[in-house]
PDB file of C-alpha atoms in Angstrom:
ATOM      1  CA  MET A  26      -0.050   0.009  -0.060  1.00 33.00           C
ATOM      2  CA  LYS A  27       1.185   3.527  -0.783  1.00 32.00           C
ATOM      3  CA  GLY A  28       1.248   6.056   2.123  1.00 37.00           C
ATOM      4  CA  MET A  29       1.273   9.714   2.328  1.00 36.00           C
ATOM      5  CA  LYS A  30       4.237  11.390   4.055  1.00 38.00           C
ATOM      6  CA  GLY A  31       2.581  14.721   4.807  1.00 38.00           C
ATOM      7  CA  THR A  32       1.271  16.721   2.069  1.00 39.00           C
ATOM      8  CA  SER A  33       4.812  18.182   0.772  1.00 44.00           C
ATOM      9  CA  GLY A  34       5.902  14.783  -0.622  1.00 50.00           C
ATOM     10  CA  THR A  35       4.235  12.050  -2.703  1.00 52.00           C
ATOM     11  CA  PRO A  36       5.685   8.483  -1.818  1.00 46.00           C
ATOM     12  CA  ASP A  37       4.916   5.604  -4.162  1.00 48.00           C
ATOM     13  CA  THR A  38       5.929   2.071  -3.705  1.00 43.00           C
ATOM     14  CA  PRO A  39       5.302  -1.111  -5.780  1.00 45.00           C
ATOM     15  CA  ARG A  40       2.179  -3.149  -5.110  1.00 43.00           C
ATOM     16  CA  GLY A  41       2.587  -6.641  -3.527  1.00 40.00           C
ATOM     17  CA  PRO A  42       0.457  -9.545  -4.411  1.00 38.00           C
ATOM     18  CA  GLY A  43      -1.721  -9.246  -1.478  1.00 36.00           C
ATOM     19  CA  THR A  44      -2.532  -5.523  -1.900  1.00 33.00           C
ATOM     20  CA  SER A  45      -6.291  -4.851  -2.542  1.00 34.00           C
ATOM     21  CA  VAL A  46      -7.210  -2.793  -5.508  1.00 34.00           C
ATOM     22  CA  SER A  47     -10.291  -0.688  -6.178  1.00 36.00           C
ATOM     23  CA  THR A  48     -12.591  -2.090  -8.843  1.00 34.00           C
ATOM     24  CA  ASP A  49     -14.018   1.357  -9.406  1.00 42.00           C
ATOM     25  CA  THR A  50     -13.350   2.218 -13.120  1.00 42.00           C
ATOM     26  CA  SER A  51     -14.886   5.750 -13.002  1.00 50.00           C
ATOM     27  CA  VAL A  52     -12.493   8.835 -13.830  1.00 55.00           C
ATOM     28  CA  THR A  53     -12.946  12.027 -12.308  1.00 57.00           C
ATOM     29  CA  THR A  54     -13.252  15.028 -14.871  1.00 49.00           C
ATOM     30  CA  ASP A  55     -14.034  18.733 -15.118  1.00 48.00           C
ATOM     31  CA  THR A  56     -16.422  20.387 -17.162  1.00 39.00           C
ATOM     32  CA  ILE A  57     -14.126  22.515 -19.478  1.00 37.00           C
ATOM     33  CA  ASP A  58     -14.691  26.236 -19.128  1.00 40.00           C
ATOM     34  CA  THR A  59     -14.444  27.607 -22.750  1.00 33.00           C
ATOM     35  CA  SER A  60     -13.915  31.128 -21.471  1.00 35.00           C
ATOM     36  CA  VAL A  61     -10.493  30.226 -20.297  1.00 38.00           C
ATOM     37  CA  ALA A  62      -7.669  31.863 -22.330  1.00 39.00           C
ATOM     38  CA  THR A  63      -6.319  29.828 -25.243  1.00 48.00           C
ATOM     39  CA  ASP A  64      -2.764  29.626 -23.621  1.00 82.00           C
ATOM     40  CA  THR A  65      -4.002  27.467 -20.634  1.00 92.00           C
ATOM     41  CA  ILE A  66      -2.287  24.067 -20.538  1.00 95.00           C
ATOM     42  CA  ASP A  67      -4.872  21.314 -19.453  1.00 97.00           C
ATOM     43  CA  VAL A  68      -3.484  18.601 -17.313  1.00 98.00           C
ATOM     44  CA  LEU A  69      -4.703  15.069 -16.513  1.00 98.00           C
ATOM     45  CA  VAL A  70      -3.348  13.578 -13.331  1.00 98.00           C
ATOM     46  CA  VAL A  71      -2.831   9.904 -13.220  1.00 98.00           C
ATOM     47  CA  ASP A  72      -2.229   7.993  -9.894  1.00 97.00           C
ATOM     48  CA  ASP A  73      -3.732   4.959  -8.266  1.00 95.00           C
ATOM     49  CA  ASP A  74      -3.753   6.455  -4.709  1.00 95.00           C
ATOM     50  CA  PHE A  75      -6.379   9.196  -4.647  1.00 93.00           C
ATOM     51  CA  MET A  76      -4.905  11.113  -1.975  1.00 95.00           C
ATOM     52  CA  VAL A  77      -1.730  11.371  -3.779  1.00 95.00           C
ATOM     53  CA  ALA A  78      -3.610  12.344  -6.831  1.00 96.00           C
ATOM     54  CA  ARG A  79      -5.398  15.070  -4.843  1.00 95.00           C
ATOM     55  CA  VAL A  80      -2.111  16.462  -3.498  1.00 96.00           C
ATOM     56  CA  HIS A  81      -0.741  16.522  -7.451  1.00 97.00           C
ATOM     57  CA  ARG A  82      -3.914  18.227  -8.347  1.00 96.00           C
ATOM     58  CA  THR A  83      -3.582  20.892  -5.860  1.00 96.00           C
ATOM     59  CA  PHE A  84       0.164  21.429  -6.650  1.00 96.00           C
ATOM     60  CA  VAL A  85      -0.680  21.977 -10.454  1.00 97.00           C
ATOM     61  CA  GLU A  86      -3.478  24.301  -9.860  1.00 95.00           C
ATOM     62  CA  ARG A  87      -1.051  26.597  -7.997  1.00 93.00           C
ATOM     63  CA  VAL A  88       1.085  27.004 -11.144  1.00 93.00           C
ATOM     64  CA  GLU A  89      -0.081  29.089 -14.064  1.00 90.00           C
ATOM     65  CA  PRO A  90      -1.328  28.638 -16.817  1.00 92.00           C
ATOM     66  CA  PHE A  91      -1.945  24.941 -15.812  1.00 96.00           C
ATOM     67  CA  ARG A  92      -5.320  23.622 -14.887  1.00 96.00           C
ATOM     68  CA  VAL A  93      -6.406  19.923 -14.145  1.00 97.00           C
ATOM     69  CA  VAL A  94      -9.211  18.704 -16.250  1.00 97.00           C
ATOM     70  CA  GLY A  95      -9.391  15.208 -15.071  1.00 97.00           C
ATOM     71  CA  VAL A  96      -7.887  12.536 -12.428  1.00 97.00           C
ATOM     72  CA  ALA A  97      -7.412   8.958 -13.389  1.00 97.00           C
ATOM     73  CA  ASN A  98      -6.638   6.187 -11.067  1.00 96.00           C
ATOM     74  CA  THR A  99      -5.895   3.209 -13.772  1.00 97.00           C
ATOM     75  CA  GLY A 100      -4.390   2.817 -17.033  1.00 96.00           C
ATOM     76  CA  GLU A 101      -7.805   2.115 -18.455  1.00 96.00           C
ATOM     77  CA  GLN A 102      -9.177   5.156 -16.915  1.00 97.00           C
ATOM     78  CA  ALA A 103      -6.303   7.221 -18.233  1.00 97.00           C
ATOM     79  CA  THR A 104      -7.010   6.259 -21.568  1.00 97.00           C
ATOM     80  CA  ARG A 105     -10.596   6.923 -21.700  1.00 97.00           C
ATOM     81  CA  ALA A 106      -9.740  10.385 -19.973  1.00 97.00           C
ATOM     82  CA  VAL A 107      -7.271  11.352 -22.692  1.00 97.00           C
ATOM     83  CA  ASP A 108     -10.014  10.263 -25.421  1.00 96.00           C
ATOM     84  CA  GLU A 109     -12.691  12.466 -23.635  1.00 97.00           C
ATOM     85  CA  LEU A 110     -10.584  15.464 -22.422  1.00 97.00           C
ATOM     86  CA  HIS A 111      -7.730  15.816 -24.797  1.00 96.00           C
ATOM     87  CA  PRO A 112      -5.177  17.176 -22.415  1.00 97.00           C
ATOM     88  CA  ASP A 113      -2.124  18.795 -23.397  1.00 96.00           C
ATOM     89  CA  LEU A 114      -0.124  17.109 -20.486  1.00 97.00           C
ATOM     90  CA  VAL A 115      -0.244  13.786 -18.574  1.00 98.00           C
ATOM     91  CA  LEU A 116       1.221  13.473 -14.983  1.00 98.00           C
ATOM     92  CA  LEU A 117       1.600   9.631 -15.184  1.00 97.00           C
ATOM     93  CA  ASP A 118       2.415   7.376 -12.269  1.00 97.00           C
ATOM     94  CA  LEU A 119       3.766   4.174 -13.144  1.00 96.00           C
ATOM     95  CA  TYR A 120       2.923   1.769 -10.541  1.00 95.00           C
ATOM     96  CA  LEU A 121      -0.924   1.447 -11.696  1.00 96.00           C
ATOM     97  CA  PRO A 122      -3.045  -1.357 -10.635  1.00 96.00           C
ATOM     98  CA  ASP A 123      -3.899  -2.668 -14.217  1.00 95.00           C
ATOM     99  CA  VAL A 124      -0.912  -1.684 -16.295  1.00 96.00           C
ATOM    100  CA  PHE A 125       2.522  -0.481 -15.948  1.00 96.00           C
ATOM    101  CA  GLY A 126       2.487   3.133 -16.426  1.00 96.00           C
ATOM    102  CA  LEU A 127       4.718   3.427 -19.362  1.00 95.00           C
ATOM    103  CA  ASP A 128       2.565   0.995 -21.171  1.00 96.00           C
ATOM    104  CA  VAL A 129      -0.114   3.620 -21.383  1.00 97.00           C
ATOM    105  CA  ILE A 130       1.915   5.774 -23.564  1.00 96.00           C
ATOM    106  CA  PRO A 131       1.845   3.441 -26.808  1.00 95.00           C
ATOM    107  CA  ARG A 132      -1.553   3.120 -26.372  1.00 95.00           C
ATOM    108  CA  LEU A 133      -2.299   6.805 -26.348  1.00 96.00           C
ATOM    109  CA  ARG A 134      -0.059   7.223 -29.493  1.00 94.00           C
ATOM    110  CA  ALA A 135      -1.797   4.381 -31.298  1.00 93.00           C
ATOM    111  CA  SER A 136      -5.170   6.169 -30.481  1.00 93.00           C
ATOM    112  CA  GLY A 137      -3.630   9.177 -32.349  1.00 94.00           C
ATOM    113  CA  HIS A 138      -3.101  11.367 -29.172  1.00 95.00           C
ATOM    114  CA  ASP A 139       0.094  13.567 -29.151  1.00 93.00           C
ATOM    115  CA  CYS A 140      -0.316  14.863 -25.650  1.00 96.00           C
ATOM    116  CA  ASP A 141       2.840  15.247 -23.662  1.00 96.00           C
ATOM    117  CA  VAL A 142       3.714  12.870 -20.720  1.00 97.00           C
ATOM    118  CA  MET A 143       5.642  13.851 -17.644  1.00 97.00           C
ATOM    119  CA  VAL A 144       6.366  10.785 -15.453  1.00 96.00           C
ATOM    120  CA  ILE A 145       5.764  11.033 -11.557  1.00 96.00           C
ATOM    121  CA  SER A 146       6.939   8.062  -9.821  1.00 94.00           C
ATOM    122  CA  ALA A 147       9.148   6.294  -7.195  1.00 91.00           C
ATOM    123  CA  ALA A 148      10.541   3.897  -9.570  1.00 91.00           C
ATOM    124  CA  ARG A 149      14.368   4.343  -9.599  1.00 89.00           C
ATOM    125  CA  GLU A 150      15.538   1.526 -11.729  1.00 91.00           C
ATOM    126  CA  ALA A 151      17.659   2.665 -14.607  1.00 90.00           C
ATOM    127  CA  ASP A 152      15.762   0.516 -17.279  1.00 92.00           C
ATOM    128  CA  THR A 153      12.683   2.228 -16.403  1.00 93.00           C
ATOM    129  CA  VAL A 154      14.086   5.726 -16.624  1.00 92.00           C
ATOM    130  CA  ARG A 155      15.640   4.714 -20.061  1.00 92.00           C
ATOM    131  CA  GLY A 156      12.186   2.971 -21.202  1.00 93.00           C
ATOM    132  CA  ALA A 157      10.653   6.661 -20.251  1.00 93.00           C
ATOM    133  CA  VAL A 158      13.125   8.403 -22.497  1.00 91.00           C
ATOM    134  CA  ARG A 159      12.598   6.136 -25.300  1.00 93.00           C
ATOM    135  CA  HIS A 160       8.865   6.804 -24.993  1.00 94.00           C
ATOM    136  CA  GLY A 161       9.353  10.348 -25.511  1.00 92.00           C
ATOM    137  CA  VAL A 162       8.586  11.775 -21.922  1.00 94.00           C
ATOM    138  CA  VAL A 163       9.160  15.388 -21.327  1.00 92.00           C
ATOM    139  CA  ASP A 164      10.228  14.918 -17.639  1.00 92.00           C
ATOM    140  CA  TYR A 165      10.699  12.492 -14.929  1.00 93.00           C
ATOM    141  CA  LEU A 166      10.002  13.486 -11.252  1.00 92.00           C
ATOM    142  CA  LEU A 167      10.789  11.119  -8.490  1.00 91.00           C
ATOM    143  CA  LYS A 168       8.610  10.682  -5.408  1.00 89.00           C
ATOM    144  CA  PRO A 169       8.395  12.180  -2.845  1.00 85.00           C
ATOM    145  CA  PHE A 170       8.981  15.725  -3.911  1.00 88.00           C
ATOM    146  CA  GLU A 171       8.033  19.149  -2.700  1.00 88.00           C
ATOM    147  CA  PHE A 172       5.876  21.474  -4.444  1.00 90.00           C
ATOM    148  CA  GLU A 173       8.740  23.559  -5.834  1.00 88.00           C
ATOM    149  CA  ASP A 174      10.343  20.466  -7.416  1.00 88.00           C
ATOM    150  CA  LEU A 175       7.077  20.049  -9.633  1.00 92.00           C
ATOM    151  CA  ARG A 176       6.613  23.619 -10.118  1.00 90.00           C
ATOM    152  CA  ALA A 177      10.265  24.191 -11.671  1.00 88.00           C
ATOM    153  CA  ARG A 178       9.362  21.264 -13.958  1.00 90.00           C
ATOM    154  CA  LEU A 179       5.817  22.607 -14.956  1.00 92.00           C
ATOM    155  CA  GLU A 180       7.220  26.122 -15.605  1.00 88.00           C
ATOM    156  CA  ARG A 181      10.297  24.748 -17.936  1.00 85.00           C
ATOM    157  CA  TYR A 182       7.575  22.349 -19.730  1.00 89.00           C
ATOM    158  CA  ALA A 183       5.674  25.667 -20.408  1.00 88.00           C
ATOM    159  CA  VAL A 184       8.521  27.599 -21.643  1.00 81.00           C
ATOM    160  CA  GLN A 185       9.472  24.625 -24.072  1.00 81.00           C
ATOM    161  CA  ARG A 186       5.810  24.195 -25.105  1.00 84.00           C
ATOM    162  CA  GLY A 187       5.745  27.843 -25.825  1.00 79.00           C
ATOM    163  CA  ARG A 188       8.741  27.996 -27.799  1.00 74.00           C
ATOM    164  CA  LEU A 189       7.617  24.851 -29.990  1.00 77.00           C
ATOM    165  CA  LEU A 190       4.247  26.358 -30.830  1.00 76.00           C
ATOM    166  CA  ALA A 191       5.596  29.692 -31.515  1.00 71.00           C
ATOM    167  CA  THR A 192       8.805  28.609 -33.405  1.00 70.00           C
ATOM    168  CA  VAL A 193       8.948  29.208 -37.206  1.00 74.00           C
ATOM    169  CA  VAL A 194      11.863  27.297 -38.838  1.00 75.00           C
ATOM    170  CA  HIS A 195      13.690  29.018 -41.578  1.00 73.00           C
ATOM    171  CA  GLY A 196      17.037  27.269 -41.073  1.00 76.00           C
ATOM    172  CA  GLN A 197      19.273  25.111 -38.579  1.00 76.00           C
ATOM    173  CA  ALA A 198      19.714  27.827 -36.103  1.00 69.00           C
ATOM    174  CA  ASP A 199      15.956  27.817 -35.400  1.00 67.00           C
ATOM    175  CA  VAL A 200      15.636  23.880 -35.115  1.00 72.00           C
ATOM    176  CA  ASP A 201      18.672  24.213 -32.615  1.00 69.00           C
ATOM    177  CA  ARG A 202      16.935  26.761 -30.488  1.00 64.00           C
ATOM    178  CA  VAL A 203      13.909  24.503 -29.968  1.00 66.00           C
ATOM    179  CA  LEU A 204      15.893  21.487 -29.368  1.00 66.00           C
ATOM    180  CA  ALA A 205      17.941  23.324 -26.796  1.00 62.00           C
ATOM    181  CA  GLY A 206      14.813  23.400 -24.648  1.00 54.00           C
ATOM    182  CA  ALA A 207      14.865  25.482 -21.726  1.00 41.00           C
ATOM    183  CA  SER A 208      18.661  26.539 -21.822  1.00 41.00           C
ATOM    184  CA  VAL A 209      17.907  29.957 -22.890  1.00 41.00           C
ATOM    185  CA  PRO A 210      18.827  32.245 -20.004  1.00 41.00           C
ATOM    186  CA  ALA A 211      15.792  32.918 -17.803  1.00 37.00           C
ATOM    187  CA  SER A 212      15.890  36.600 -18.002  1.00 40.00           C
ATOM    188  CA  ALA A 213      15.668  36.659 -21.705  1.00 38.00           C
ATOM    189  CA  ALA A 214      12.454  38.272 -23.158  1.00 33.00           C
ATOM    190  CA  GLY A 215       9.950  35.928 -23.946  1.00 43.00           C
ATOM    191  CA  THR A 216      11.057  32.764 -21.974  1.00 63.00           C
ATOM    192  CA  LEU A 217       9.797  33.683 -18.521  1.00 77.00           C
ATOM    193  CA  PRO A 218       6.721  31.829 -17.197  1.00 80.00           C
ATOM    194  CA  LYS A 219       3.376  33.505 -16.950  1.00 78.00           C
ATOM    195  CA  GLY A 220       3.161  35.974 -13.666  1.00 83.00           C
ATOM    196  CA  MET A 221       6.968  36.810 -13.959  1.00 85.00           C
ATOM    197  CA  SER A 222       8.413  40.162 -15.001  1.00 85.00           C
ATOM    198  CA  VAL A 223      11.612  40.716 -16.967  1.00 83.00           C
ATOM    199  CA  GLU A 224      12.444  43.411 -14.745  1.00 83.00           C
ATOM    200  CA  THR A 225      12.399  41.569 -11.653  1.00 89.00           C
ATOM    201  CA  ALA A 226      14.138  38.615 -13.218  1.00 88.00           C
ATOM    202  CA  GLU A 227      16.878  41.278 -14.228  1.00 86.00           C
ATOM    203  CA  LEU A 228      17.050  42.292 -10.710  1.00 90.00           C
ATOM    204  CA  ILE A 229      17.409  38.946  -9.381  1.00 91.00           C
ATOM    205  CA  GLU A 230      20.138  38.175 -11.962  1.00 89.00           C
ATOM    206  CA  ARG A 231      22.116  41.305 -11.052  1.00 89.00           C
ATOM    207  CA  THR A 232      21.889  40.330  -7.191  1.00 91.00           C
ATOM    208  CA  LEU A 233      23.329  37.018  -8.041  1.00 91.00           C
ATOM    209  CA  ARG A 234      25.990  38.182 -10.225  1.00 88.00           C
ATOM    210  CA  THR A 235      27.389  40.699  -7.698  1.00 88.00           C
ATOM    211  CA  ALA A 236      27.175  38.575  -4.834  1.00 89.00           C
ATOM    212  CA  GLU A 237      30.333  37.329  -3.108  1.00 86.00           C
ATOM    213  CA  GLY A 238      29.596  33.579  -3.018  1.00 89.00           C
ATOM    214  CA  THR A 239      26.269  32.009  -2.637  1.00 93.00           C
ATOM    215  CA  LEU A 240      22.838  33.550  -1.638  1.00 94.00           C
ATOM    216  CA  SER A 241      19.710  32.151   0.005  1.00 94.00           C
ATOM    217  CA  ALA A 242      16.353  33.008  -1.005  1.00 94.00           C
ATOM    218  CA  ALA A 243      16.133  35.171   2.087  1.00 94.00           C
ATOM    219  CA  GLU A 244      19.447  36.893   1.580  1.00 94.00           C
ATOM    220  CA  CYS A 245      18.670  37.574  -2.080  1.00 94.00           C
ATOM    221  CA  ALA A 246      15.261  38.905  -0.957  1.00 94.00           C
ATOM    222  CA  THR A 247      16.888  41.347   1.208  1.00 93.00           C
ATOM    223  CA  LEU A 248      19.402  42.477  -1.147  1.00 93.00           C
ATOM    224  CA  ALA A 249      16.940  42.772  -3.900  1.00 91.00           C
ATOM    225  CA  GLY A 250      14.207  44.473  -1.850  1.00 92.00           C
ATOM    226  CA  ILE A 251      11.405  41.858  -2.732  1.00 93.00           C
ATOM    227  CA  SER A 252       9.741  39.076  -0.715  1.00 93.00           C
ATOM    228  CA  ARG A 253      11.358  36.159   0.203  1.00 92.00           C
ATOM    229  CA  VAL A 254       8.566  33.858  -1.906  1.00 93.00           C
ATOM    230  CA  SER A 255       9.121  35.867  -5.195  1.00 92.00           C
ATOM    231  CA  ALA A 256      12.842  35.898  -4.700  1.00 93.00           C
ATOM    232  CA  ARG A 257      12.821  31.847  -4.180  1.00 92.00           C
ATOM    233  CA  ARG A 258      10.412  31.512  -7.395  1.00 91.00           C
ATOM    234  CA  TYR A 259      12.813  33.427  -9.556  1.00 91.00           C
ATOM    235  CA  LEU A 260      15.928  31.719  -8.139  1.00 92.00           C
ATOM    236  CA  GLU A 261      14.268  28.272  -8.839  1.00 89.00           C
ATOM    237  CA  HIS A 262      13.415  29.250 -12.179  1.00 86.00           C
ATOM    238  CA  PHE A 263      16.983  30.324 -12.846  1.00 87.00           C
ATOM    239  CA  HIS A 264      18.056  26.941 -11.639  1.00 84.00           C
ATOM    240  CA  THR A 265      15.569  25.153 -13.977  1.00 82.00           C
ATOM    241  CA  VAL A 266      17.009  26.873 -17.059  1.00 79.00           C
ATOM    242  CA  GLY A 267      20.469  26.207 -16.024  1.00 78.00           C
ATOM    243  CA  SER A 268      21.307  29.922 -15.181  1.00 82.00           C
ATOM    244  CA  ALA A 269      22.103  29.189 -11.576  1.00 87.00           C
ATOM    245  CA  ASP A 270      23.645  26.449  -9.595  1.00 87.00           C
ATOM    246  CA  VAL A 271      22.135  25.262  -6.272  1.00 88.00           C
ATOM    247  CA  THR A 272      24.106  23.757  -3.301  1.00 89.00           C
ATOM    248  CA  LEU A 273      22.477  22.673   0.146  1.00 87.00           C
ATOM    249  CA  ARG A 274      23.849  23.850   3.467  1.00 85.00           C
ATOM    250  CA  TYR A 275      22.975  21.478   6.381  1.00 81.00           C
ATOM    251  CA  GLY A 276      22.461  23.003   9.721  1.00 71.00           C
ATOM    252  CA  ALA A 277      21.918  21.511  13.221  1.00 63.00           C
ATOM    253  CA  ALA A 278      18.280  20.889  12.458  1.00 65.00           C
ATOM    254  CA  GLY A 279      15.516  21.148   9.747  1.00 68.00           C
ATOM    255  CA  ARG A 280      15.614  20.939   6.122  1.00 76.00           C
ATOM    256  CA  PRO A 281      18.889  22.016   4.387  1.00 84.00           C
ATOM    257  CA  GLU A 282      19.140  25.404   2.981  1.00 87.00           C
ATOM    258  CA  ARG A 283      19.269  25.819  -0.493  1.00 90.00           C
ATOM    259  CA  ARG A 284      21.695  28.470  -1.795  1.00 93.00           C
ATOM    260  CA  TYR A 285      22.164  29.883  -5.278  1.00 93.00           C
ATOM    261  CA  ARG A 286      25.135  30.894  -7.400  1.00 90.00           C
ATOM    262  CA  PHE A 287      24.674  32.758 -10.804  1.00 86.00           C
ATOM    263  CA  GLN A 288      26.277  30.701 -13.831  1.00 78.00           C
ATOM    264  CA  GLY A 289      27.910  32.628 -16.615  1.00 61.00           C
TER     265      GLY A 289
END
C-alpha cells in the first residue's frame, strides 16, 4: 500500500501480491470552461492513490497557466480520459493497478493522441528511466517531492511548449533553439513563465551576479528588496533553466538551506 508522508511529498511503492485494488473504473473529470484563455495548459493527473492524486492536483493548480481537467486512477481510466478530455499534458504514475504506466503511452499514440507525458513515480530503476526516455516523456520526477520541484518542471515545460508552438523554422539555427529546450537564459525576453516579469528577473540576476559567494532566497530577497517567496520563485526558475547552481547547506536541525550562485 502507498502512504502519504505529509502533504509536501508524494511517496510511491510497488504493489505486492496481497494488495487490494479498487474495482471502480470511474474517472474524475471537470467540465471545461470555454472562457479560459487559449494559452491554458490542460493537465490529466494519473495516480492510483486518490490522496496522492489530490495532492498532485492541488500542486498543479497553483502554477499558471496550468489547470487540471481530470484525474484517473488506472491505465484504462487514463486512456479513456485522454479520449474524452484531450489534455495537453499527462502526469503519469507508473505503479498502476492494471498496467505499468509506461505501457499507457503507446496506447495513447496508437489512438492518435499527441499529448505530452511527464512521469511522476518512485521507480528508480535505470531500465525504467531509459524506457521513459525512449517513450518520449518530457520529464521524470521522483517521489517523494516538494511543490517547488514540480513547479520548476511545469514552468520549464511551459517555456519549452511555448517555444515549440511559436517557432517558425527558417534554418538550422531555429531547429537548434527548439532542441535546446530551456537552456536559454531565464531573463531573456519571452522565456519567462506567466506571472514573472523581465524587470524582476533582471534584478534577481544582478543580485546573484554581484554577490560574493552564494545566496539563500532570504538573503537575495533582502538585497533585492522583494519578498522571499518571489525571490525563491525566480531563483528556482533560474536553476531550472540552467542559469544558477544550487548547493545545500546543512544546519543543526531542519531542512537543508538552498543556496544559489549565478552561472555565466
